Amino acid sequence: MTMTERDEPLTPAGRLFVQPGMDQVINCAISVDDPIDVDAVKTEISNSVLVKHPRFSSIMVKDSCGRERWRKTEVNVDDHFIIRPEPLNDDPSVSDEDAVNDYLADLCVSTPLSLTKPLWEFHLLLAHKCAVLRLHHALGDGISLMSMFLSCCRRADDPTQRPTTHGIGTSSTSSNNRNVWSLLKKLSKVIWYTLVYVIEFCLRGLWLKDKRTAVSGGDGVELWPRKVATAKFNIDDMKTVKQAIANATINDVLFGIISCGLSRYLDLRSPKALKEGTQITGVAMVNLRKQSGLQDFSQLMNSKSGARWGNKFGMLLLPVYYHKGGSDPLQYVRRAKAMIDKKKLSLEGPCSYKIGDFIMSFSVKLARLVNYRIVSNTTFTISNVIGPQEDITFGGNHISSVRVTSTALSHAITMHMVSYAGKADMQILVAKDIIPDPKVLAKCFQDALLEMKEAAQEVGKN
């Protein structure tokens, strides 16, 4: 058996993530309370499951047909560490968070991962008590990579235990008996919404695009310089809003915040008022595993569990709409919930996965083109990954925050939210020539949640 025959092919999604224009590297900034002990971090990584994982101990090569494959190699941990002892900015007035965000913004457009070693590395920013873990998206999706990260951490209140994963982010389903008529009615909605959304998905890959606004990107924007800002949310505030609207979810609240925040920002940036109800479409990834929420690492590595490591997601087009601010900010959440409820009934996610899989089997260049056009014809990217609910440590050092962003796409706005110990940080990556003031945009999102919380509290009183 030759070496090539022993190499393992990349999954279709993995192959897509290494194509020009779609090449995706995830940059995870992990801030800690105490100074970073470099030797202790290296020892922790050397002894972790990370270096033993098949994907994290393989380099990516191409076979004689040009197909990307994983080839097993020896991991030299030292090769995966970049140490920056000096401050990233000479200006003492610049906060650690801003300095790290500027560093991440530069990584998003100018620094690919080396193909001569496994596709991950740690940047230790010692002066800022921060480690930036860089991972290629071909290694896995948010669920897989979060499970890997948590397997290397321990609970702050009990260092002998790993962070809790079971049951976090899962949703309960109603077990009420339904009559035949209601089941037929639901089935008809599933068929109708699936048909409508799959047709729109296909049209987005051809010519259908959002109306241009002050936050629109487009072809070639993935190469433009970036800025990063952080919007900070309290999970309890989001839960307060959720409880004010029957059967709402945190994702409903998140999209209400995005709709309200973008509307506020467009009011500030648009010299001419936008038409009420203008659609602003986002691209989101939906987990297609049988079990939703956080996954235990051992489950993901068990091929018989049905969970599966890797990139197991479908693509959803999630529209929000521009609206002038009114007296009831909860209306943004109600509209978002109505949209997401329809999306949940449809099979858009699984269908988009199958469509992409089919096109990839036919032509990887065509698949790249279709996906690139879908991104170019929409306005923003959004993801929401659930992190641990309790405080955690890495190498004995308490983690204060976890923030995630990724390589730039042709969108002018990319938003990644990660929750951790009752807080949620959303990294807002923008093309700075289109959105020069991402901190203003972040504040629009934060203010939107606070107004929604006040409105929800009034509803509770009444």
PDB file of N, CA and C in Angstrom, residues 139-193:
ATOM      1  N   LEU A 139     -10.492  21.520   9.643  1.00  0.00           N
ATOM      2  CA  LEU A 139     -10.336  20.575  10.750  1.00  0.00           C
ATOM      3  C   LEU A 139     -11.675  20.209  11.384  1.00  0.00           C
ATOM      4  N   GLY A 140     -12.636  21.103  11.343  1.00  0.00           N
ATOM      5  CA  GLY A 140     -13.924  20.830  11.964  1.00  0.00           C
ATOM      6  C   GLY A 140     -14.745  22.096  12.095  1.00  0.00           C
ATOM      7  N   ASP A 141     -16.033  21.918  12.470  1.00  0.00           N
ATOM      8  CA  ASP A 141     -16.925  23.058  12.661  1.00  0.00           C
ATOM      9  C   ASP A 141     -16.885  23.528  14.117  1.00  0.00           C
ATOM     10  N   GLY A 142     -17.743  24.509  14.442  1.00  0.00           N
ATOM     11  CA  GLY A 142     -17.731  25.090  15.778  1.00  0.00           C
ATOM     12  C   GLY A 142     -18.005  24.088  16.880  1.00  0.00           C
ATOM     13  N   ILE A 143     -18.948  23.155  16.643  1.00  0.00           N
ATOM     14  CA  ILE A 143     -19.271  22.140  17.647  1.00  0.00           C
ATOM     15  C   ILE A 143     -18.056  21.252  17.903  1.00  0.00           C
ATOM     16  N   SER A 144     -17.407  20.789  16.834  1.00  0.00           N
ATOM     17  CA  SER A 144     -16.246  19.911  16.976  1.00  0.00           C
ATOM     18  C   SER A 144     -15.095  20.619  17.687  1.00  0.00           C
ATOM     19  N   LEU A 145     -14.799  21.842  17.246  1.00  0.00           N
ATOM     20  CA  LEU A 145     -13.637  22.538  17.780  1.00  0.00           C
ATOM     21  C   LEU A 145     -13.856  22.995  19.220  1.00  0.00           C
ATOM     22  N   MET A 146     -15.091  23.371  19.568  1.00  0.00           N
ATOM     23  CA  MET A 146     -15.371  23.723  20.957  1.00  0.00           C
ATOM     24  C   MET A 146     -15.216  22.505  21.861  1.00  0.00           C
ATOM     25  N   SER A 147     -15.664  21.336  21.389  1.00  0.00           N
ATOM     26  CA  SER A 147     -15.513  20.114  22.189  1.00  0.00           C
ATOM     27  C   SER A 147     -14.039  19.781  22.390  1.00  0.00           C
ATOM     28  N   MET A 148     -13.221  19.983  21.348  1.00  0.00           N
ATOM     29  CA  MET A 148     -11.781  19.760  21.468  1.00  0.00           C
ATOM     30  C   MET A 148     -11.165  20.722  22.489  1.00  0.00           C
ATOM     31  N   PHE A 149     -11.529  21.988  22.389  1.00  0.00           N
ATOM     32  CA  PHE A 149     -11.000  22.993  23.315  1.00  0.00           C
ATOM     33  C   PHE A 149     -11.360  22.659  24.763  1.00  0.00           C
ATOM     34  N   LEU A 150     -12.623  22.300  24.990  1.00  0.00           N
ATOM     35  CA  LEU A 150     -13.070  22.018  26.355  1.00  0.00           C
ATOM     36  C   LEU A 150     -12.426  20.756  26.919  1.00  0.00           C
ATOM     37  N   SER A 151     -12.054  19.816  26.040  1.00  0.00           N
ATOM     38  CA  SER A 151     -11.390  18.605  26.524  1.00  0.00           C
ATOM     39  C   SER A 151     -10.007  18.918  27.096  1.00  0.00           C
ATOM     40  N   CYS A 152      -9.449  20.082  26.747  1.00  0.00           N
ATOM     41  CA  CYS A 152      -8.135  20.497  27.250  1.00  0.00           C
ATOM     42  C   CYS A 152      -8.251  21.378  28.494  1.00  0.00           C
ATOM     43  N   CYS A 153      -9.494  21.713  28.911  1.00  0.00           N
ATOM     44  CA  CYS A 153      -9.722  22.615  30.039  1.00  0.00           C
ATOM     45  C   CYS A 153     -10.262  21.861  31.249  1.00  0.00           C
ATOM     46  N   ARG A 154     -10.307  22.562  32.380  1.00  0.00           N
ATOM     47  CA  ARG A 154     -10.862  22.020  33.610  1.00  0.00           C
ATOM     48  C   ARG A 154     -11.785  23.049  34.252  1.00  0.00           C
ATOM     49  N   ARG A 155     -12.713  22.564  35.069  1.00  0.00           N
ATOM     50  CA  ARG A 155     -13.601  23.468  35.789  1.00  0.00           C
ATOM     51  C   ARG A 155     -12.827  24.236  36.851  1.00  0.00           C
ATOM     52  N   ALA A 156     -13.120  25.524  36.975  1.00  0.00           N
ATOM     53  CA  ALA A 156     -12.408  26.341  37.967  1.00  0.00           C
ATOM     54  C   ALA A 156     -12.754  25.917  39.387  1.00  0.00           C
ATOM     55  N   ASP A 157     -13.994  25.460  39.622  1.00  0.00           N
ATOM     56  CA  ASP A 157     -14.396  25.073  40.972  1.00  0.00           C
ATOM     57  C   ASP A 157     -14.004  23.643  41.324  1.00  0.00           C
ATOM     58  N   ASP A 158     -13.561  22.870  40.334  1.00  0.00           N
ATOM     59  CA  ASP A 158     -13.131  21.488  40.580  1.00  0.00           C
ATOM     60  C   ASP A 158     -12.136  21.085  39.492  1.00  0.00           C
ATOM     61  N   PRO A 159     -10.845  21.328  39.714  1.00  0.00           N
ATOM     62  CA  PRO A 159      -9.820  21.068  38.684  1.00  0.00           C
ATOM     63  C   PRO A 159      -9.730  19.610  38.231  1.00  0.00           C
ATOM     64  N   THR A 160     -10.381  18.689  38.944  1.00  0.00           N
ATOM     65  CA  THR A 160     -10.350  17.280  38.524  1.00  0.00           C
ATOM     66  C   THR A 160     -11.410  16.983  37.463  1.00  0.00           C
ATOM     67  N   GLN A 161     -12.327  17.932  37.234  1.00  0.00           N
ATOM     68  CA  GLN A 161     -13.439  17.700  36.317  1.00  0.00           C
ATOM     69  C   GLN A 161     -13.308  18.541  35.051  1.00  0.00           C
ATOM     70  N   ARG A 162     -13.727  17.955  33.944  1.00  0.00           N
ATOM     71  CA  ARG A 162     -13.789  18.722  32.702  1.00  0.00           C
ATOM     72  C   ARG A 162     -15.071  19.551  32.673  1.00  0.00           C
ATOM     73  N   PRO A 163     -15.114  20.607  31.860  1.00  0.00           N
ATOM     74  CA  PRO A 163     -16.325  21.431  31.775  1.00  0.00           C
ATOM     75  C   PRO A 163     -17.539  20.606  31.364  1.00  0.00           C
ATOM     76  N   THR A 164     -18.703  21.018  31.850  1.00  0.00           N
ATOM     77  CA  THR A 164     -19.950  20.327  31.532  1.00  0.00           C
ATOM     78  C   THR A 164     -20.307  20.548  30.063  1.00  0.00           C
ATOM     79  N   THR A 165     -20.696  19.476  29.396  1.00  0.00           N
ATOM     80  CA  THR A 165     -21.175  19.595  28.014  1.00  0.00           C
ATOM     81  C   THR A 165     -22.559  18.989  27.855  1.00  0.00           C
ATOM     82  N   HIS A 166     -22.870  17.958  28.622  1.00  0.00           N
ATOM     83  CA  HIS A 166     -24.130  17.233  28.426  1.00  0.00           C
ATOM     84  C   HIS A 166     -25.331  18.134  28.688  1.00  0.00           C
ATOM     85  N   GLY A 167     -26.224  18.199  27.711  1.00  0.00           N
ATOM     86  CA  GLY A 167     -27.485  18.916  27.889  1.00  0.00           C
ATOM     87  C   GLY A 167     -27.425  20.405  27.634  1.00  0.00           C
ATOM     88  N   ILE A 168     -26.210  20.967  27.425  1.00  0.00           N
ATOM     89  CA  ILE A 168     -26.102  22.402  27.198  1.00  0.00           C
ATOM     90  C   ILE A 168     -26.432  22.711  25.741  1.00  0.00           C
ATOM     91  N   GLY A 169     -27.421  23.596  25.550  1.00  0.00           N
ATOM     92  CA  GLY A 169     -27.796  24.001  24.204  1.00  0.00           C
ATOM     93  C   GLY A 169     -28.809  23.099  23.545  1.00  0.00           C
ATOM     94  N   THR A 170     -29.236  22.031  24.219  1.00  0.00           N
ATOM     95  CA  THR A 170     -30.251  21.165  23.634  1.00  0.00           C
ATOM     96  C   THR A 170     -31.621  21.765  23.889  1.00  0.00           C
ATOM     97  N   SER A 171     -32.551  21.465  23.022  1.00  0.00           N
ATOM     98  CA  SER A 171     -33.905  21.999  23.159  1.00  0.00           C
ATOM     99  C   SER A 171     -34.876  20.853  23.296  1.00  0.00           C
ATOM    100  N   SER A 172     -35.847  21.047  24.148  1.00  0.00           N
ATOM    101  CA  SER A 172     -36.855  20.008  24.346  1.00  0.00           C
ATOM    102  C   SER A 172     -37.926  20.107  23.270  1.00  0.00           C
ATOM    103  N   THR A 173     -38.503  18.980  22.923  1.00  0.00           N
ATOM    104  CA  THR A 173     -39.565  18.951  21.932  1.00  0.00           C
ATOM    105  C   THR A 173     -40.856  18.543  22.604  1.00  0.00           C
ATOM    106  N   SER A 174     -41.947  19.073  22.068  1.00  0.00           N
ATOM    107  CA  SER A 174     -43.251  18.793  22.653  1.00  0.00           C
ATOM    108  C   SER A 174     -43.653  17.358  22.371  1.00  0.00           C
ATOM    109  N   SER A 175     -44.211  16.694  23.386  1.00  0.00           N
ATOM    110  CA  SER A 175     -44.650  15.319  23.224  1.00  0.00           C
ATOM    111  C   SER A 175     -46.171  15.223  23.173  1.00  0.00           C
ATOM    112  N   ASN A 176     -46.824  16.383  23.000  1.00  0.00           N
ATOM    113  CA  ASN A 176     -48.281  16.377  22.954  1.00  0.00           C
ATOM    114  C   ASN A 176     -48.775  15.592  21.748  1.00  0.00           C
ATOM    115  N   ASN A 177     -49.815  14.819  21.959  1.00  0.00           N
ATOM    116  CA  ASN A 177     -50.405  14.079  20.846  1.00  0.00           C
ATOM    117  C   ASN A 177     -51.093  15.048  19.893  1.00  0.00           C
ATOM    118  N   ARG A 178     -50.959  14.776  18.625  1.00  0.00           N
ATOM    119  CA  ARG A 178     -51.594  15.621  17.621  1.00  0.00           C
ATOM    120  C   ARG A 178     -52.491  14.765  16.750  1.00  0.00           C
ATOM    121  N   ASN A 179     -53.579  15.374  16.291  1.00  0.00           N
ATOM    122  CA  ASN A 179     -54.458  14.615  15.415  1.00  0.00           C
ATOM    123  C   ASN A 179     -53.921  14.603  13.997  1.00  0.00           C
ATOM    124  N   VAL A 180     -54.540  13.805  13.157  1.00  0.00           N
ATOM    125  CA  VAL A 180     -54.076  13.623  11.784  1.00  0.00           C
ATOM    126  C   VAL A 180     -54.104  14.937  11.021  1.00  0.00           C
ATOM    127  N   TRP A 181     -55.140  15.744  11.259  1.00  0.00           N
ATOM    128  CA  TRP A 181     -55.269  17.003  10.524  1.00  0.00           C
ATOM    129  C   TRP A 181     -54.095  17.944  10.838  1.00  0.00           C
ATOM    130  N   SER A 182     -53.739  18.060  12.118  1.00  0.00           N
ATOM    131  CA  SER A 182     -52.636  18.953  12.477  1.00  0.00           C
ATOM    132  C   SER A 182     -51.306  18.450  11.923  1.00  0.00           C
ATOM    133  N   LEU A 183     -51.136  17.128  11.888  1.00  0.00           N
ATOM    134  CA  LEU A 183     -49.898  16.571  11.315  1.00  0.00           C
ATOM    135  C   LEU A 183     -49.822  16.837   9.814  1.00  0.00           C
ATOM    136  N   LEU A 184     -50.957  16.694   9.123  1.00  0.00           N
ATOM    137  CA  LEU A 184     -50.984  16.976   7.684  1.00  0.00           C
ATOM    138  C   LEU A 184     -50.724  18.457   7.418  1.00  0.00           C
ATOM    139  N   LYS A 185     -51.279  19.308   8.287  1.00  0.00           N
ATOM    140  CA  LYS A 185     -51.063  20.746   8.148  1.00  0.00           C
ATOM    141  C   LYS A 185     -49.585  21.082   8.317  1.00  0.00           C
ATOM    142  N   LYS A 186     -48.949  20.460   9.326  1.00  0.00           N
ATOM    143  CA  LYS A 186     -47.516  20.700   9.544  1.00  0.00           C
ATOM    144  C   LYS A 186     -46.694  20.182   8.369  1.00  0.00           C
ATOM    145  N   LEU A 187     -47.049  18.998   7.855  1.00  0.00           N
ATOM    146  CA  LEU A 187     -46.330  18.428   6.722  1.00  0.00           C
ATOM    147  C   LEU A 187     -46.416  19.334   5.501  1.00  0.00           C
ATOM    148  N   SER A 188     -47.586  19.902   5.269  1.00  0.00           N
ATOM    149  CA  SER A 188     -47.740  20.803   4.120  1.00  0.00           C
ATOM    150  C   SER A 188     -46.867  22.044   4.281  1.00  0.00           C
ATOM    151  N   LYS A 189     -46.756  22.541   5.540  1.00  0.00           N
ATOM    152  CA  LYS A 189     -45.881  23.695   5.782  1.00  0.00           C
ATOM    153  C   LYS A 189     -44.419  23.331   5.557  1.00  0.00           C
ATOM    154  N   VAL A 190     -44.015  22.137   6.009  1.00  0.00           N
ATOM    155  CA  VAL A 190     -42.633  21.680   5.802  1.00  0.00           C
ATOM    156  C   VAL A 190     -42.312  21.648   4.315  1.00  0.00           C
ATOM    157  N   ILE A 191     -43.205  21.073   3.525  1.00  0.00           N
ATOM    158  CA  ILE A 191     -42.976  20.971   2.075  1.00  0.00           C
ATOM    159  C   ILE A 191     -42.924  22.357   1.441  1.00  0.00           C
ATOM    160  N   TRP A 192     -43.872  23.216   1.813  1.00  0.00           N
ATOM    161  CA  TRP A 192     -43.941  24.548   1.208  1.00  0.00           C
ATOM    162  C   TRP A 192     -42.718  25.398   1.561  1.00  0.00           C
ATOM    163  N   TYR A 193     -42.400  25.475   2.855  1.00  0.00           N
ATOM    164  CA  TYR A 193     -41.260  26.298   3.262  1.00  0.00           C
ATOM    165  C   TYR A 193     -39.954  25.752   2.692  1.00  0.00           C
TER     166      TYR A 193
END
